Amino acid sequence: MKEIFLSNDKAKRKYSDEAVKSKFLEKENLQEQLSLRKWKKIFTLWFVWEITEEKFWNEFLKFLEIILELDVQILILAKAEKHFQEKLWNLHEKFSDKFLVLPDSEENLRDIYAISDTILCMDIDENVILSALSYISVPVIFNPEKIKIDLLQDFDPLKELWNSFIAHGDNYAFILEATLRAKETFRFGYDWGVVKIHCVNTFRDLQE
């Protein structure tokens, strides 16, 4: 990705960092288009990882199965070798109303940014993180030491500060813990609103 996916004249669906309320409408519109359960209050997660090797694969599948048993929707772009794609499609057949594998295209990428409440970043791509912030999709970060963006910090509900959820470890137990913290925070409208405001402000700060 070579650009930050903010609203522009070429986009079919205009979106801006001011549109916190319209994100709920966009979410329901896209849920309907993608044949997902239409409910703005369901926790929607995009998993960002180009799957090309066996490392962590079995743990990754276990992670997905655990999360999919909860009240969530998960979206993945089809960036994986054939062996992995088949297993992802098997999961789609099992959880068809909450797990979706989309073709890798710019239009689908924009849609995913617009619909996702959270983006789980396994590979650190600063443009992906910046785009997530611009679409008010809260980052869940794996391997935080690789991030050069020093404005990303783990959300502290007591201090009502910061803008992401960070996995402080190198295996899927830590990723699961960070994802569940994000999902739990999403249940509380006030706390999630605070996180989203910090995402918007962080994006603005990074553009200055």
Tab-separated table of C-alpha atoms in Angstrom:
chain	number	residue	atom	x	y	z
A	1	MET	CA	0.000	0.000	0.000
A	2	LYS	CA	1.491	3.291	-1.110
A	3	GLU	CA	-0.982	5.756	0.349
A	4	ILE	CA	-2.912	6.524	3.472
A	5	PHE	CA	-6.515	5.573	2.767
A	6	LEU	CA	-8.304	8.729	3.773
A	7	SER	CA	-11.231	10.189	1.898
A	8	ASN	CA	-10.318	11.256	-1.632
A	9	ASP	CA	-12.094	12.050	-4.894
A	10	LYS	CA	-11.413	8.605	-6.377
A	11	ALA	CA	-12.886	6.628	-3.488
A	12	LYS	CA	-16.361	5.175	-4.011
A	13	ARG	CA	-17.133	5.716	-0.354
A	14	LYS	CA	-15.827	8.920	1.150
A	15	TYR	CA	-14.558	8.694	4.684
A	16	SER	CA	-12.769	11.056	7.010
A	17	ASP	CA	-11.283	11.109	10.473
A	18	GLU	CA	-14.254	13.206	11.644
A	19	ALA	CA	-16.827	10.556	10.764
A	20	VAL	CA	-17.008	8.561	13.992
A	21	LYS	CA	-20.809	8.307	13.882
A	22	SER	CA	-20.951	7.439	10.175
A	23	LYS	CA	-18.604	4.506	10.786
A	24	PHE	CA	-21.536	2.651	12.358
A	25	LEU	CA	-23.636	3.281	9.240
A	26	GLU	CA	-20.769	2.221	6.984
A	27	LYS	CA	-20.327	-0.903	9.067
A	28	GLU	CA	-23.957	-1.964	8.680
A	29	ASN	CA	-23.972	-1.151	4.948
A	30	LEU	CA	-20.902	-3.298	4.365
A	31	GLN	CA	-22.170	-6.106	6.572
A	32	GLU	CA	-25.233	-6.284	4.357
A	33	GLN	CA	-23.175	-6.191	1.143
A	34	LEU	CA	-20.818	-8.904	2.393
A	35	SER	CA	-23.652	-11.141	3.721
A	36	LEU	CA	-22.419	-10.850	7.285
A	37	ARG	CA	-24.658	-10.540	10.306
A	38	LYS	CA	-25.886	-6.943	10.264
A	39	TRP	CA	-25.233	-5.513	13.704
A	40	LYS	CA	-23.184	-2.424	14.427
A	41	LYS	CA	-22.441	-3.560	17.992
A	42	ILE	CA	-20.632	-6.745	16.978
A	43	PHE	CA	-16.853	-6.591	17.381
A	44	THR	CA	-15.290	-6.631	13.906
A	45	LEU	CA	-11.638	-7.531	13.483
A	46	TRP	CA	-9.339	-7.469	10.465
A	47	PHE	CA	-6.350	-9.794	10.646
A	48	VAL	CA	-3.318	-8.364	8.783
A	49	TRP	CA	-0.792	-11.050	7.921
A	50	GLU	CA	0.528	-12.328	4.621
A	51	ILE	CA	0.646	-16.050	5.381
A	52	THR	CA	3.469	-17.660	3.421
A	53	GLU	CA	5.180	-20.054	5.814
A	54	GLU	CA	4.425	-22.697	8.439
A	55	LYS	CA	5.652	-20.651	11.384
A	56	PHE	CA	2.924	-20.216	13.993
A	57	TRP	CA	0.350	-21.680	11.569
A	58	ASN	CA	-1.224	-24.204	13.946
A	59	GLU	CA	-1.304	-21.643	16.743
A	60	PHE	CA	-2.863	-19.135	14.346
A	61	LEU	CA	-5.694	-21.550	13.502
A	62	LYS	CA	-6.311	-22.216	17.199
A	63	PHE	CA	-6.389	-18.466	17.810
A	64	LEU	CA	-8.965	-17.972	15.042
A	65	GLU	CA	-11.148	-20.807	16.292
A	66	ILE	CA	-11.130	-19.434	19.850
A	67	ILE	CA	-12.013	-15.925	18.711
A	68	LEU	CA	-14.685	-17.131	16.271
A	69	GLU	CA	-16.524	-18.916	19.073
A	70	LEU	CA	-17.129	-15.453	20.566
A	71	ASP	CA	-19.482	-12.729	19.368
A	72	VAL	CA	-17.215	-11.339	16.653
A	73	GLN	CA	-16.740	-10.921	12.921
A	74	ILE	CA	-13.310	-11.498	11.361
A	75	LEU	CA	-12.163	-10.384	7.914
A	76	ILE	CA	-9.035	-11.534	6.097
A	77	LEU	CA	-7.618	-10.595	2.708
A	78	ALA	CA	-6.630	-13.645	0.666
A	79	LYS	CA	-2.874	-13.190	0.932
A	80	ALA	CA	-1.762	-16.737	1.581
A	81	GLU	CA	-0.292	-19.730	-0.177
A	82	LYS	CA	-2.857	-22.231	-1.512
A	83	HIS	CA	-2.290	-24.654	1.367
A	84	PHE	CA	-3.275	-21.961	3.872
A	85	GLN	CA	-6.155	-20.592	1.794
A	86	GLU	CA	-7.887	-23.976	1.820
A	87	LYS	CA	-7.835	-24.068	5.616
A	88	LEU	CA	-9.143	-20.511	5.790
A	89	TRP	CA	-12.011	-21.427	3.451
A	90	ASN	CA	-12.831	-24.381	5.703
A	91	LEU	CA	-13.158	-21.942	8.581
A	92	HIS	CA	-15.370	-19.733	6.425
A	93	GLU	CA	-17.708	-22.660	5.778
A	94	LYS	CA	-17.915	-23.353	9.516
A	95	PHE	CA	-18.420	-19.696	10.531
A	96	SER	CA	-19.968	-18.235	7.363
A	97	ASP	CA	-21.817	-15.380	9.088
A	98	LYS	CA	-18.792	-14.160	11.036
A	99	PHE	CA	-15.624	-15.085	9.097
A	100	LEU	CA	-14.926	-13.803	5.609
A	101	VAL	CA	-11.959	-14.186	3.263
A	102	LEU	CA	-11.981	-11.440	0.618
A	103	PRO	CA	-10.012	-11.211	-2.640
A	104	ASP	CA	-6.961	-8.982	-2.335
A	105	SER	CA	-7.989	-5.725	-4.024
A	106	GLU	CA	-7.837	-2.010	-3.253
A	107	GLU	CA	-11.630	-1.738	-3.090
A	108	ASN	CA	-11.855	-4.587	-0.584
A	109	LEU	CA	-8.996	-3.064	1.386
A	110	ARG	CA	-10.870	0.220	1.713
A	111	ASP	CA	-14.023	-1.612	2.730
A	112	ILE	CA	-12.165	-3.550	5.396
A	113	TYR	CA	-10.692	-0.378	6.873
A	114	ALA	CA	-14.169	1.167	6.944
A	115	ILE	CA	-15.928	-1.794	8.586
A	116	SER	CA	-13.276	-2.892	11.111
A	117	ASP	CA	-13.379	-1.804	14.725
A	118	THR	CA	-9.918	-3.287	15.274
A	119	ILE	CA	-6.991	-4.216	13.059
A	120	LEU	CA	-4.699	-6.968	14.325
A	121	CYS	CA	-1.223	-6.262	12.942
A	122	MET	CA	1.017	-9.323	12.899
A	123	ASP	CA	3.451	-7.818	10.410
A	124	ILE	CA	4.438	-4.259	11.188
A	125	ASP	CA	3.573	-1.969	8.300
A	126	GLU	CA	3.477	1.661	9.312
A	127	ASN	CA	1.231	2.621	6.386
A	128	VAL	CA	-1.293	0.004	7.493
A	129	ILE	CA	-1.237	1.399	11.021
A	130	LEU	CA	-1.595	4.989	9.802
A	131	SER	CA	-4.488	3.975	7.563
A	132	ALA	CA	-6.119	2.158	10.466
A	133	LEU	CA	-5.885	5.278	12.613
A	134	SER	CA	-7.328	7.399	9.809
A	135	TYR	CA	-10.340	5.071	9.545
A	136	ILE	CA	-10.707	4.930	13.332
A	137	SER	CA	-9.852	1.226	13.409
A	138	VAL	CA	-7.966	0.581	16.634
A	139	PRO	CA	-4.638	-1.261	16.166
A	140	VAL	CA	-3.819	-4.440	18.087
A	141	ILE	CA	-0.053	-4.776	17.788
A	142	PHE	CA	2.207	-7.843	17.819
A	143	ASN	CA	5.997	-7.329	18.124
A	144	PRO	CA	5.677	-3.681	19.275
A	145	GLU	CA	9.455	-3.250	19.420
A	146	LYS	CA	9.467	-3.181	15.596
A	147	ILE	CA	7.229	-0.114	15.435
A	148	LYS	CA	8.891	3.208	14.713
A	149	ILE	CA	5.725	5.155	15.496
A	150	ASP	CA	6.402	6.324	19.040
A	151	LEU	CA	2.885	7.680	19.533
A	152	LEU	CA	1.323	4.210	19.811
A	153	GLN	CA	0.882	3.034	23.388
A	154	ASP	CA	-1.225	0.441	25.199
A	155	PHE	CA	-4.643	1.729	26.257
A	156	ASP	CA	-4.968	2.403	29.984
A	157	PRO	CA	-8.678	2.554	30.997
A	158	LEU	CA	-7.878	4.014	34.414
A	159	LYS	CA	-5.973	6.964	32.947
A	160	GLU	CA	-8.224	7.084	29.831
A	161	LEU	CA	-5.086	7.333	27.716
A	162	TRP	CA	-3.574	5.876	24.579
A	163	ASN	CA	-4.696	4.420	21.332
A	164	SER	CA	-3.907	0.721	20.801
A	165	PHE	CA	-3.735	-2.707	22.420
A	166	ILE	CA	-0.278	-4.255	22.530
A	167	ALA	CA	0.658	-7.919	22.839
A	168	HIS	CA	3.575	-7.921	25.267
A	169	GLY	CA	5.008	-11.300	24.275
A	170	ASP	CA	6.074	-13.430	21.339
A	171	ASN	CA	3.340	-16.052	21.060
A	172	TYR	CA	-0.386	-16.289	20.412
A	173	ALA	CA	-1.344	-16.353	24.081
A	174	PHE	CA	-0.259	-12.715	24.271
A	175	ILE	CA	-2.024	-11.864	20.992
A	176	LEU	CA	-5.197	-13.485	22.291
A	177	GLU	CA	-4.936	-11.525	25.550
A	178	ALA	CA	-4.512	-8.205	23.712
A	179	THR	CA	-7.393	-8.997	21.342
A	180	LEU	CA	-9.686	-9.930	24.209
A	181	ARG	CA	-8.773	-6.688	26.007
A	182	ALA	CA	-9.766	-4.792	22.868
A	183	LYS	CA	-13.041	-6.741	22.598
A	184	GLU	CA	-13.845	-6.145	26.263
A	185	THR	CA	-13.146	-2.417	25.901
A	186	PHE	CA	-15.409	-2.332	22.826
A	187	ARG	CA	-18.291	-3.502	25.051
A	188	PHE	CA	-18.095	-0.243	26.993
A	189	GLY	CA	-19.123	2.621	24.738
A	190	TYR	CA	-17.447	5.351	26.764
A	191	ASP	CA	-14.048	3.625	26.943
A	192	TRP	CA	-14.134	2.675	23.263
A	193	GLY	CA	-15.039	6.262	22.377
A	194	VAL	CA	-11.974	7.436	24.302
A	195	VAL	CA	-9.737	5.024	22.373
A	196	LYS	CA	-11.178	6.205	19.045
A	197	ILE	CA	-10.637	9.861	19.922
A	198	HIS	CA	-7.006	9.090	20.741
A	199	CYS	CA	-6.670	7.316	17.366
A	200	VAL	CA	-7.977	10.404	15.561
A	201	ASN	CA	-5.689	12.722	17.523
A	202	THR	CA	-2.673	10.465	16.957
A	203	PHE	CA	-3.276	10.448	13.220
A	204	ARG	CA	-3.498	14.234	13.189
A	205	ASP	CA	-0.311	14.537	15.227
A	206	LEU	CA	1.518	12.247	12.805
A	207	GLN	CA	0.429	14.387	9.852
A	208	GLU	CA	1.872	17.591	11.335
